Coordinates of C-alpha atoms in Angstrom, one line a residue:
M1 CA 58.4 66.8 14.9
S2 CA 59.1 69.1 11.9
A3 CA 58.6 68.2 8.1
K4 CA 61.9 67.7 6.7
G5 CA 63.0 68.0 3.2
G6 CA 59.9 70.1 2.4
P7 CA 59.5 73.2 0.1
E8 CA 58.8 76.8 1.4
V9 CA 55.8 77.1 3.8
G10 CA 52.5 77.2 2.0
A11 CA 53.7 75.6 -1.2
P12 CA 52.3 72.1 -2.0
I13 CA 54.3 69.2 -0.6
L14 CA 52.6 67.0 -3.2
D15 CA 51.9 68.5 -6.6
V16 CA 50.3 66.5 -9.2
T17 CA 49.7 68.0 -12.7
D18 CA 48.0 66.3 -15.7
L19 CA 49.1 62.8 -14.5
G20 CA 48.3 59.9 -16.8
V21 CA 48.9 56.1 -16.2
T22 CA 48.5 53.5 -18.8
F23 CA 48.9 49.7 -18.2
G24 CA 50.1 47.4 -21.0
T25 CA 48.2 44.1 -21.2
D26 CA 48.1 41.3 -23.4
T27 CA 45.0 42.6 -25.0
G28 CA 46.3 46.2 -25.4
D29 CA 46.9 49.4 -23.4
V30 CA 44.5 50.4 -20.6
A31 CA 44.4 54.0 -19.4
A32 CA 43.8 53.9 -15.6
V33 CA 44.5 57.6 -14.9
R34 CA 43.9 60.4 -17.2
G35 CA 44.7 64.1 -16.6
V36 CA 44.6 64.0 -12.9
S37 CA 45.8 67.3 -11.1
L38 CA 45.7 67.7 -7.4
A39 CA 47.9 69.3 -4.5
V40 CA 48.5 68.5 -0.9
R41 CA 49.9 71.4 1.3
P42 CA 51.7 71.0 4.6
G43 CA 49.4 70.0 7.4
E44 CA 46.5 69.5 5.1
T45 CA 44.6 66.2 4.5
L46 CA 43.1 65.5 0.9
A47 CA 40.9 62.5 0.6
L48 CA 40.8 60.7 -2.8
V49 CA 37.7 58.8 -3.1
G50 CA 35.7 56.9 -5.8
E51 CA 34.7 53.3 -6.6
S52 CA 36.9 50.3 -7.2
G53 CA 38.8 50.7 -10.4
S54 CA 38.4 54.6 -10.4
G55 CA 42.1 55.0 -10.2
K56 CA 42.6 56.4 -6.7
S57 CA 45.2 53.8 -5.6
T58 CA 47.0 54.1 -8.9
V59 CA 47.5 57.8 -8.2
A60 CA 48.9 57.1 -4.8
L61 CA 51.3 54.5 -6.2
A62 CA 52.4 56.9 -8.9
A63 CA 53.1 59.6 -6.3
M64 CA 55.4 57.1 -4.6
G65 CA 57.0 55.9 -7.7
L66 CA 55.7 52.4 -6.9
L67 CA 53.9 51.6 -10.2
P68 CA 54.4 48.1 -11.7
G69 CA 56.8 47.4 -14.7
N70 CA 53.9 47.3 -17.1
A71 CA 52.7 50.9 -16.3
R72 CA 53.8 54.0 -18.1
A73 CA 53.3 57.4 -16.4
S74 CA 53.1 60.9 -18.0
G75 CA 52.6 64.4 -16.7
S76 CA 54.2 65.4 -13.4
A77 CA 54.1 64.4 -9.8
T78 CA 56.5 66.3 -7.4
I79 CA 57.1 65.8 -3.8
A80 CA 58.9 68.7 -2.0
G81 CA 59.9 69.9 -5.4
T82 CA 61.5 66.6 -6.6
E83 CA 59.9 65.0 -9.7
V84 CA 58.8 61.5 -9.3
V85 CA 57.5 60.7 -12.8
G86 CA 60.6 59.2 -14.7
A87 CA 62.8 59.7 -11.6
S88 CA 65.8 57.2 -11.1
D89 CA 65.7 54.4 -8.5
G90 CA 68.3 56.5 -6.5
T91 CA 66.2 59.5 -6.4
L92 CA 63.1 57.6 -5.4
A93 CA 65.0 55.8 -2.7
G94 CA 66.1 59.1 -1.3
L95 CA 62.5 60.3 -1.0
R96 CA 60.7 57.3 0.4
G97 CA 60.7 56.7 4.1
R98 CA 62.4 60.2 4.5
T99 CA 60.3 62.7 2.6
V100 CA 57.2 60.6 1.9
S101 CA 55.9 57.4 3.7
M102 CA 53.0 55.2 3.0
V103 CA 50.5 53.4 5.2
F104 CA 48.8 50.5 3.5
Q105 CA 45.4 48.9 4.1
E106 CA 46.7 45.6 5.5
P107 CA 49.5 45.8 8.0
A108 CA 50.1 42.0 7.8
T109 CA 51.5 42.5 4.4
A110 CA 53.7 45.5 5.4
L111 CA 55.5 43.8 8.3
D112 CA 58.0 41.0 8.3
P113 CA 56.4 38.1 10.3
L114 CA 59.9 36.7 11.3
T115 CA 61.3 40.0 12.7
R116 CA 60.5 41.6 16.1
I117 CA 58.6 44.8 15.9
G118 CA 61.3 47.0 17.5
S119 CA 63.9 45.7 14.9
Q120 CA 61.6 46.6 12.0
V121 CA 61.1 50.2 13.3
A122 CA 64.7 50.6 14.0
E123 CA 65.7 49.3 10.5
V124 CA 63.5 52.2 8.9
I125 CA 65.3 54.7 11.1
R126 CA 68.9 53.4 10.1
N127 CA 68.1 53.1 6.5
H128 CA 67.9 56.9 6.3
R129 CA 69.9 58.2 9.2
R130 CA 73.3 57.6 10.6
V131 CA 72.5 56.4 14.1
S132 CA 73.8 53.6 16.2
A133 CA 71.8 50.3 16.7
A134 CA 71.3 51.3 20.3
D135 CA 70.1 54.8 19.6
A136 CA 67.7 53.4 16.8
R137 CA 66.4 50.9 19.3
R138 CA 65.6 53.6 21.9
E139 CA 63.9 55.7 19.3
A140 CA 61.8 52.8 18.0
V141 CA 60.6 52.3 21.5
E142 CA 59.7 56.0 21.9
L143 CA 57.8 55.8 18.5
L144 CA 55.9 52.9 19.7
R145 CA 54.9 54.9 22.8
R146 CA 53.9 57.9 20.7
V147 CA 51.6 55.9 18.5
G148 CA 49.8 54.4 21.6
I149 CA 51.4 50.9 21.8
P150 CA 51.0 49.8 25.5
D151 CA 54.1 48.8 27.3
P152 CA 56.3 49.7 24.2
E153 CA 59.6 48.4 25.9
R154 CA 58.0 44.8 26.0
R155 CA 56.1 45.1 22.7
A156 CA 59.3 46.0 20.8
S157 CA 60.4 42.5 21.4
A158 CA 57.2 40.9 20.0
Y159 CA 56.5 39.6 16.5
P160 CA 53.7 40.9 14.4
F161 CA 51.4 37.9 15.1
Q162 CA 51.5 38.6 18.8
L163 CA 49.7 42.0 18.3
S164 CA 46.2 42.7 17.5
G165 CA 45.2 44.2 14.1
G166 CA 44.9 47.8 15.6
Q167 CA 48.3 47.5 17.1
R168 CA 50.0 46.3 14.0
Q169 CA 48.5 49.3 12.1
R170 CA 50.0 51.5 14.8
V171 CA 53.4 49.9 14.3
V172 CA 53.0 50.6 10.5
I173 CA 52.2 54.2 11.2
A174 CA 55.3 54.3 13.7
M175 CA 57.4 53.1 10.8
A176 CA 55.9 55.7 8.5
I177 CA 56.6 58.6 10.7
A178 CA 60.0 57.4 11.9
N179 CA 61.9 59.9 9.8
E180 CA 59.6 62.8 10.1
P181 CA 58.2 62.8 6.4
A182 CA 56.8 65.8 4.9
L183 CA 53.9 63.8 3.2
L184 CA 52.1 60.6 4.3
I185 CA 50.1 58.6 1.9
A186 CA 47.5 56.5 3.5
D187 CA 45.8 53.9 1.3
E188 CA 42.7 52.6 3.1
P189 CA 44.5 52.7 6.5
T190 CA 41.3 51.7 8.7
T191 CA 39.3 49.5 6.4
A192 CA 40.0 46.3 8.2
L193 CA 39.7 47.8 11.7
D194 CA 36.7 47.8 14.0
V195 CA 35.1 51.3 14.7
T196 CA 36.7 52.0 18.0
V197 CA 40.2 51.2 16.8
Q198 CA 39.5 53.2 13.6
A199 CA 38.6 56.1 15.7
E200 CA 41.7 55.8 17.7
I201 CA 43.9 55.5 14.5
L202 CA 42.2 58.6 12.9
D203 CA 42.9 60.5 16.2
L204 CA 46.4 59.5 16.1
L205 CA 47.0 60.6 12.4
R206 CA 45.1 63.9 13.1
R207 CA 47.4 64.6 16.1
L208 CA 50.6 63.7 14.2
A209 CA 49.6 65.8 11.3
A210 CA 48.8 68.8 13.5
E211 CA 52.1 68.4 15.4
S212 CA 54.4 68.0 12.5
G213 CA 52.7 69.8 9.7
T214 CA 52.9 66.6 7.6
G215 CA 50.5 66.7 4.6
V216 CA 48.3 63.5 4.2
L217 CA 46.9 62.0 1.0
L218 CA 44.1 59.8 2.2
V219 CA 42.8 57.1 -0.2
T220 CA 39.6 55.6 1.1
H221 CA 36.0 54.5 0.2
N222 CA 34.7 55.3 3.7
M223 CA 32.7 58.6 3.5
G224 CA 32.6 58.6 7.3
V225 CA 36.3 58.6 7.6
V226 CA 36.4 61.4 4.9
A227 CA 34.1 63.6 7.0
D228 CA 36.0 62.8 10.2
F229 CA 39.6 63.4 8.9
A230 CA 39.8 65.2 5.6
D231 CA 40.1 69.0 4.8
R232 CA 39.4 68.7 1.2
V233 CA 38.1 65.8 -1.1
A234 CA 38.8 64.8 -4.8
V235 CA 36.2 62.5 -6.3
M236 CA 37.5 60.0 -9.0
L237 CA 35.5 58.2 -11.7
R238 CA 37.0 56.1 -14.4
G239 CA 40.5 57.6 -14.0
E240 CA 39.6 61.3 -13.9
I241 CA 38.7 63.7 -11.1
V242 CA 35.1 64.8 -11.5
E243 CA 34.8 66.9 -8.4
T244 CA 37.0 68.5 -5.9
G245 CA 36.6 71.0 -3.0
D246 CA 36.2 71.6 0.7
V247 CA 35.0 68.6 2.6
E248 CA 31.7 70.3 3.7
K249 CA 31.0 71.4 0.2
V250 CA 31.6 68.1 -1.5
L251 CA 29.8 65.9 1.2
L252 CA 26.9 68.2 2.0
R253 CA 26.5 70.1 -1.4
P254 CA 27.9 67.8 -4.1
G255 CA 27.8 69.2 -7.5
H256 CA 28.5 66.0 -9.6
E257 CA 25.8 63.4 -10.1
Y258 CA 28.4 60.6 -9.5
T259 CA 29.2 62.1 -6.1
R260 CA 25.6 62.3 -5.1
R261 CA 25.2 58.6 -6.2
L262 CA 28.3 57.7 -4.2
L263 CA 26.9 59.5 -1.1
G264 CA 23.5 57.9 -1.6
A265 CA 24.9 54.4 -1.3
V266 CA 26.5 55.1 2.1
P267 CA 24.8 53.1 4.9
R268 CA 24.0 55.7 7.6
L269 CA 23.6 54.8 11.3
V270 CA 20.3 56.1 12.6
V271 CA 20.1 56.6 16.3
D272 CA 17.5 59.3 16.8
E273 CA 14.4 58.0 14.8
P274 CA 11.6 55.6 15.3
D275 CA 12.3 51.9 14.6
P276 CA 11.5 51.4 10.9
A277 CA 10.0 48.1 9.6
H278 CA 13.0 46.0 8.6
P279 CA 13.5 45.4 4.9
N280 CA 14.7 41.9 5.4
G281 CA 11.3 40.6 6.7
S282 CA 11.2 38.5 9.9
A283 CA 12.1 35.1 11.2
A284 CA 9.7 32.2 11.0
V285 CA 7.9 32.5 14.4
G286 CA 7.9 29.3 16.4
T287 CA 10.2 27.4 14.2
E288 CA 13.3 25.5 15.4
P289 CA 16.5 27.4 15.1
V290 CA 18.7 26.5 12.1
V291 CA 21.7 27.0 14.4
D292 CA 21.5 27.1 18.2
L293 CA 24.6 27.9 20.5
R294 CA 23.7 27.3 24.1
G295 CA 26.1 28.2 27.0
V296 CA 29.1 27.9 24.7
S297 CA 32.6 28.5 25.9
V298 CA 35.9 28.2 23.9
V299 CA 39.3 28.1 25.5
F300 CA 42.5 28.0 23.2
G301 CA 45.6 26.7 24.9
R302 CA 46.3 25.3 28.4
G303 CA 47.5 26.4 31.7
R304 CA 48.9 30.1 31.9
R305 CA 48.6 30.5 28.2
A306 CA 45.0 29.5 27.9
V307 CA 42.8 32.2 26.2
R308 CA 39.1 32.2 26.7
A309 CA 37.7 33.4 23.4
L310 CA 34.1 32.6 24.2
D311 CA 32.5 32.5 27.7
D312 CA 28.9 31.2 28.1
V313 CA 27.6 32.4 24.9
S314 CA 24.1 31.6 23.7
I315 CA 22.9 32.7 20.1
A316 CA 20.1 31.2 18.1
V317 CA 19.2 31.9 14.3
H318 CA 15.9 31.1 12.9
P319 CA 14.9 30.4 9.3
G320 CA 14.7 33.6 7.4
E321 CA 16.3 35.7 9.9
T322 CA 19.6 37.6 9.9
V323 CA 21.5 38.0 13.2
G324 CA 24.4 40.4 13.3
L325 CA 27.4 39.8 15.5
V326 CA 29.3 43.0 16.4
G327 CA 32.1 44.0 18.7
E328 CA 35.7 45.0 18.7
S329 CA 38.6 42.9 17.4
G330 CA 39.1 40.1 19.8
S331 CA 35.5 40.1 21.0
G332 CA 34.8 36.6 19.8
K333 CA 32.7 37.3 16.8
S334 CA 34.7 35.0 14.3
T335 CA 35.1 32.3 16.9
A336 CA 31.3 32.2 17.4
A337 CA 30.9 31.9 13.6
R338 CA 33.4 29.1 13.4
V339 CA 31.7 27.3 16.2
A340 CA 28.4 27.5 14.3
L341 CA 30.1 26.1 11.2
G342 CA 31.4 23.3 13.3
L343 CA 35.0 24.3 12.7
V344 CA 35.8 24.9 16.4
A345 CA 34.5 22.5 19.1
P346 CA 33.3 24.2 22.3
S347 CA 35.1 23.6 25.6
A348 CA 31.7 23.8 27.1
G349 CA 28.0 24.1 26.1
T350 CA 26.2 22.6 23.1
V351 CA 25.9 23.5 19.4
S352 CA 22.8 22.4 17.4
L353 CA 22.7 22.6 13.7
F354 CA 19.5 21.9 11.9
G355 CA 18.3 20.3 15.1
T356 CA 21.2 17.9 15.5
D357 CA 23.7 18.1 18.3
L358 CA 27.1 18.4 16.5
R359 CA 28.8 16.5 19.3
R360 CA 26.8 13.4 18.6
A361 CA 27.0 13.8 14.8
R362 CA 29.3 11.1 13.1
S363 CA 31.6 12.2 10.3
R364 CA 29.2 11.3 7.5
A365 CA 26.3 13.1 9.3
R366 CA 28.5 16.2 9.8
R367 CA 29.4 16.2 6.1
A368 CA 25.6 16.0 5.3
L369 CA 24.9 19.1 7.7
R370 CA 27.7 21.1 6.2
A371 CA 26.1 20.7 2.8
G372 CA 23.4 23.1 4.3
I373 CA 25.7 25.8 5.1
G374 CA 27.1 28.5 2.7
V375 CA 30.1 30.6 3.8
V376 CA 31.2 34.1 2.4
L377 CA 34.5 35.5 3.8
Q378 CA 35.8 39.0 3.9
D379 CA 38.6 38.4 1.2
P380 CA 37.4 36.7 -1.9
V381 CA 40.9 36.7 -3.4
A382 CA 42.0 34.4 -0.5
S383 CA 38.8 32.3 -0.8
L384 CA 38.8 31.7 -4.6
D385 CA 41.4 29.3 -6.1
A386 CA 43.3 31.4 -8.6
R387 CA 44.0 28.2 -10.6
M388 CA 40.3 27.7 -11.4
S389 CA 37.8 29.5 -13.5
V390 CA 34.9 31.3 -12.1
A391 CA 32.7 28.2 -13.1
Q392 CA 35.0 25.8 -11.4
C393 CA 35.0 27.8 -8.2
V394 CA 31.2 27.9 -8.1
A395 CA 30.9 24.3 -9.0
E396 CA 33.3 23.1 -6.3
P397 CA 30.6 22.5 -3.6
L398 CA 28.6 20.5 -6.0
L399 CA 31.4 18.2 -6.7
I400 CA 31.9 17.6 -2.9
H401 CA 28.2 17.4 -1.9
R402 CA 26.3 16.5 -5.1
R403 CA 28.3 13.9 -6.7
G404 CA 25.4 12.2 -8.5
L405 CA 25.0 15.4 -10.8
S406 CA 25.9 15.1 -14.5
A407 CA 28.4 17.7 -16.0
R408 CA 25.5 19.3 -17.7
E409 CA 23.4 19.7 -14.5
R410 CA 26.4 21.1 -12.8
R411 CA 26.9 23.7 -15.6
D412 CA 23.1 24.5 -15.4
R413 CA 23.4 25.1 -11.6
V414 CA 26.4 27.2 -11.9
A415 CA 24.9 29.3 -14.6
D416 CA 21.7 29.8 -12.4
A417 CA 23.8 30.6 -9.4
L418 CA 25.7 33.3 -11.2
E419 CA 22.5 34.7 -12.6
R420 CA 21.0 34.9 -9.1
V421 CA 23.9 37.1 -7.9
R422 CA 23.6 39.4 -11.0
L423 CA 26.6 38.2 -12.8
P424 CA 26.5 37.4 -16.7
R425 CA 27.1 33.9 -17.7
A426 CA 29.9 35.0 -19.9
L427 CA 32.1 35.5 -16.8
A428 CA 32.0 31.7 -16.2
D429 CA 35.2 31.0 -18.1
R430 CA 37.2 34.0 -16.7
A431 CA 39.7 33.6 -13.8
P432 CA 39.0 35.3 -10.5
R433 CA 41.9 37.8 -10.9
E434 CA 40.2 39.1 -14.1
L435 CA 37.2 40.4 -12.0
S436 CA 36.7 43.4 -9.9
G437 CA 36.5 43.1 -6.1
G438 CA 32.8 43.3 -6.2
Q439 CA 32.3 40.7 -8.8
R440 CA 34.7 38.4 -7.0
Q441 CA 32.6 38.7 -3.8
R442 CA 29.5 38.0 -5.9
V443 CA 31.2 34.9 -7.2
S444 CA 32.0 33.8 -3.5
L445 CA 28.3 34.4 -2.8
A446 CA 27.3 32.2 -5.8
R447 CA 29.4 29.5 -4.6
A448 CA 28.0 29.7 -1.1
L449 CA 24.4 29.5 -2.4
V450 CA 24.8 27.1 -5.3
L451 CA 23.7 24.3 -2.8
E452 CA 20.7 26.3 -1.7
P453 CA 21.8 26.2 1.9
R454 CA 19.6 26.7 5.0
L455 CA 22.3 28.8 6.6
L456 CA 24.6 31.5 5.3
V457 CA 27.5 32.6 7.5
A458 CA 29.0 35.8 6.3
D459 CA 32.1 37.0 8.0
E460 CA 32.9 40.7 7.1
P461 CA 31.7 40.1 3.5
T462 CA 31.7 43.7 2.5
S463 CA 34.2 45.5 4.6
A464 CA 36.8 45.7 1.8
L465 CA 34.3 46.9 -0.9
D466 CA 33.5 50.5 -1.8
V467 CA 30.0 51.8 -0.7
S468 CA 28.2 51.3 -4.0
V469 CA 29.5 47.7 -4.6
Q470 CA 28.9 46.9 -0.9
K471 CA 25.2 48.2 -1.5
T472 CA 24.9 45.8 -4.5
V473 CA 26.2 42.8 -2.6
L474 CA 23.9 43.4 0.3
D475 CA 20.9 43.9 -1.9
V476 CA 21.8 40.6 -3.7
I477 CA 21.9 38.7 -0.4
T478 CA 18.6 40.3 0.8
D479 CA 16.9 39.3 -2.4
L480 CA 18.1 35.8 -2.3
Q481 CA 17.2 35.5 1.4
G482 CA 13.6 36.5 0.5
E483 CA 13.6 33.9 -2.4
L484 CA 15.4 31.0 -0.6
G485 CA 14.5 31.7 3.1
F486 CA 17.9 30.8 4.5
A487 CA 19.0 32.0 8.0
C488 CA 22.0 34.3 8.1
L489 CA 24.7 34.8 10.7
F490 CA 26.3 38.2 9.7
V491 CA 29.6 39.2 11.3
S492 CA 30.6 42.7 10.8
H493 CA 32.3 45.7 12.5
D494 CA 30.2 48.2 10.4
L495 CA 27.3 48.9 12.8
A496 CA 25.4 51.0 10.0
V497 CA 25.5 47.9 7.8
V498 CA 24.2 45.7 10.5
Q499 CA 21.5 48.2 11.4
Q500 CA 20.2 48.1 7.8
F501 CA 20.7 44.3 7.2
A502 CA 20.0 42.4 10.4
Q503 CA 16.8 41.9 12.3
R504 CA 18.6 41.0 15.6
V505 CA 22.0 42.0 17.0
V506 CA 24.4 40.4 19.4
V507 CA 27.2 42.7 20.9
L508 CA 30.2 40.7 22.1
R509 CA 32.9 42.0 24.3
N510 CA 35.9 39.8 25.5
G511 CA 34.2 36.7 24.6
R512 CA 31.0 37.4 26.5
I513 CA 27.6 38.8 25.3
E514 CA 27.3 42.4 26.4
E515 CA 23.8 42.8 25.2
Q516 CA 21.3 41.5 22.4
G517 CA 18.0 42.1 21.0
S518 CA 16.3 43.6 18.0
T519 CA 18.6 45.8 15.9
G520 CA 16.3 48.7 16.2
S521 CA 16.0 48.8 20.0
T522 CA 19.8 47.8 20.7
L523 CA 21.4 50.2 18.3
R524 CA 18.9 53.1 19.2
R525 CA 18.6 52.5 22.9
P526 CA 21.6 50.7 24.0
E527 CA 21.6 49.5 27.6
T528 CA 25.4 49.3 28.2
D529 CA 28.2 51.8 28.2
Y530 CA 30.3 49.5 25.9
T531 CA 27.5 49.5 23.1
R532 CA 27.1 53.3 23.5
R533 CA 30.9 53.7 23.0
L534 CA 30.8 51.5 19.8
L535 CA 28.1 53.7 18.4
A536 CA 29.8 56.9 19.3
A537 CA 32.9 55.7 17.4
V538 CA 31.0 55.2 14.2
P539 CA 31.9 58.1 11.7
V540 CA 29.1 59.6 9.9
P541 CA 29.5 61.1 6.3
D542 CA 28.4 64.7 7.5
P543 CA 31.5 66.8 8.5
V544 CA 29.5 69.1 10.7
L545 CA 27.8 66.4 12.6
Q546 CA 30.9 64.2 12.8
R547 CA 33.0 67.0 14.4
Q548 CA 30.3 67.2 17.2
R549 CA 30.1 63.5 17.5
R550 CA 34.0 63.4 17.7
A551 CA 34.2 66.1 20.4
D552 CA 31.5 64.3 22.4
R553 CA 33.4 61.0 22.1
L554 CA 36.6 62.5 23.2
A555 CA 34.9 64.4 26.1
A556 CA 33.3 61.1 27.2
S557 CA 36.6 59.2 27.2
A558 CA 38.4 61.9 29.1
G559 CA 35.7 61.6 31.9
P560 CA 34.8 64.3 34.3
S561 CA 37.3 67.0 35.0
A562 CA 39.0 67.2 38.4

């Protein structure tokens, strides 16, 4: 594949000079990007990193000409020599999908749920090239094969919901490369993926860039991904680039204090050191489990369409203890969490919550049991009602489970809950949309803990957050667990976070427990090949070490030579 529509060899395919972006709001203008200059050359990957609100995604959208109507751009951004800033809709339409393509973080929003996969890929082809429907269909199948979709002829007839998250992201990449773009902009392309799928997607993008000479602008908060994939790095802070350079220089010898702080917040997987004392303390020895799954199986559907999501799974979480559930997508992690919450009834086995068998609990008793559970989900935007204020969101559990409280008592409890998660009381009257991602997640945490629950279930609560905000949220949970003594069932695909946060870990694979034990021993001395593969797929924020880890992983997956 050759980059089409590109400039002469060696010249930047993306050239941004003194870019500024200002958003007009009801309270005045907000400068989101100020004086940004960067370049991406053919075959090169430039990583744009920084905290939420730093302006990195705004730069990417400006380069695509996709800024919203209330945005004003100044300066210059050229793609293959064509100016994007101030360009007409016709000019931009000619660039997008042909010369430049974009891969977004969430493939579910990029794919039409009502259109078959093959048709969506073929549509992208026919939008930019004069080919017959039959030829576009054949080319779509070949693209699906190229990005690693198994049985592409059959999968082309599938709908997005019939594919896994990793497969959907591969489809999005197939659409992005369908017309051989000279530039690929990837905005958090692996954030929602487990570590093995993430490694496969990065391998795929690396191979495609090498084969085609495509330049890549990678927007990410994952420093391990940067170390694994990028050639150069640009670090953004409050709308400006504060440091740029070769990936080894920036990650191993950062020159700016902000870059050092950012790297210092990255959770690092440790596999070759003695087990440290865990910062979260330990479970109450000899106490009855807060939640106890024994021999649990869950089967969805019937007959030939039946899917066994869990198979003879036993997990217990004690007061004051954090248990991490890890595994690939489809391993059963979230199903196990939903069983613990009483939201999914097991097909076999028993579930005990606070010493009560959920099968025998009547509706009123179940409601009382659920008052002792707090839940924090991955996406606070979806879990917080946009029509409510922050105070109303946090107070909602009190209205359901503590009906005897007066309005003043509710206000006091809400204020205390916000204070516990390190949010100022002044935020109580704001809408969730007016907060940053990290602030919204802490509002979700305040709501989960306002009843002072005995069990906190956290399902990927930090995967969409940048590293410094992630550290703040995890520190808050750790401090509150020490204060309130609740048990925590922590679902995550980030093994480094689990290693730092959980005392015990359960590794799930295809609905069964692959192995479990203390976090230190399981992640430092895994007993199974599957756990070792999971650990090998975790990228580390050291480019030199990561190159060696990638080589070892690829050699292991290739097996012994004939």
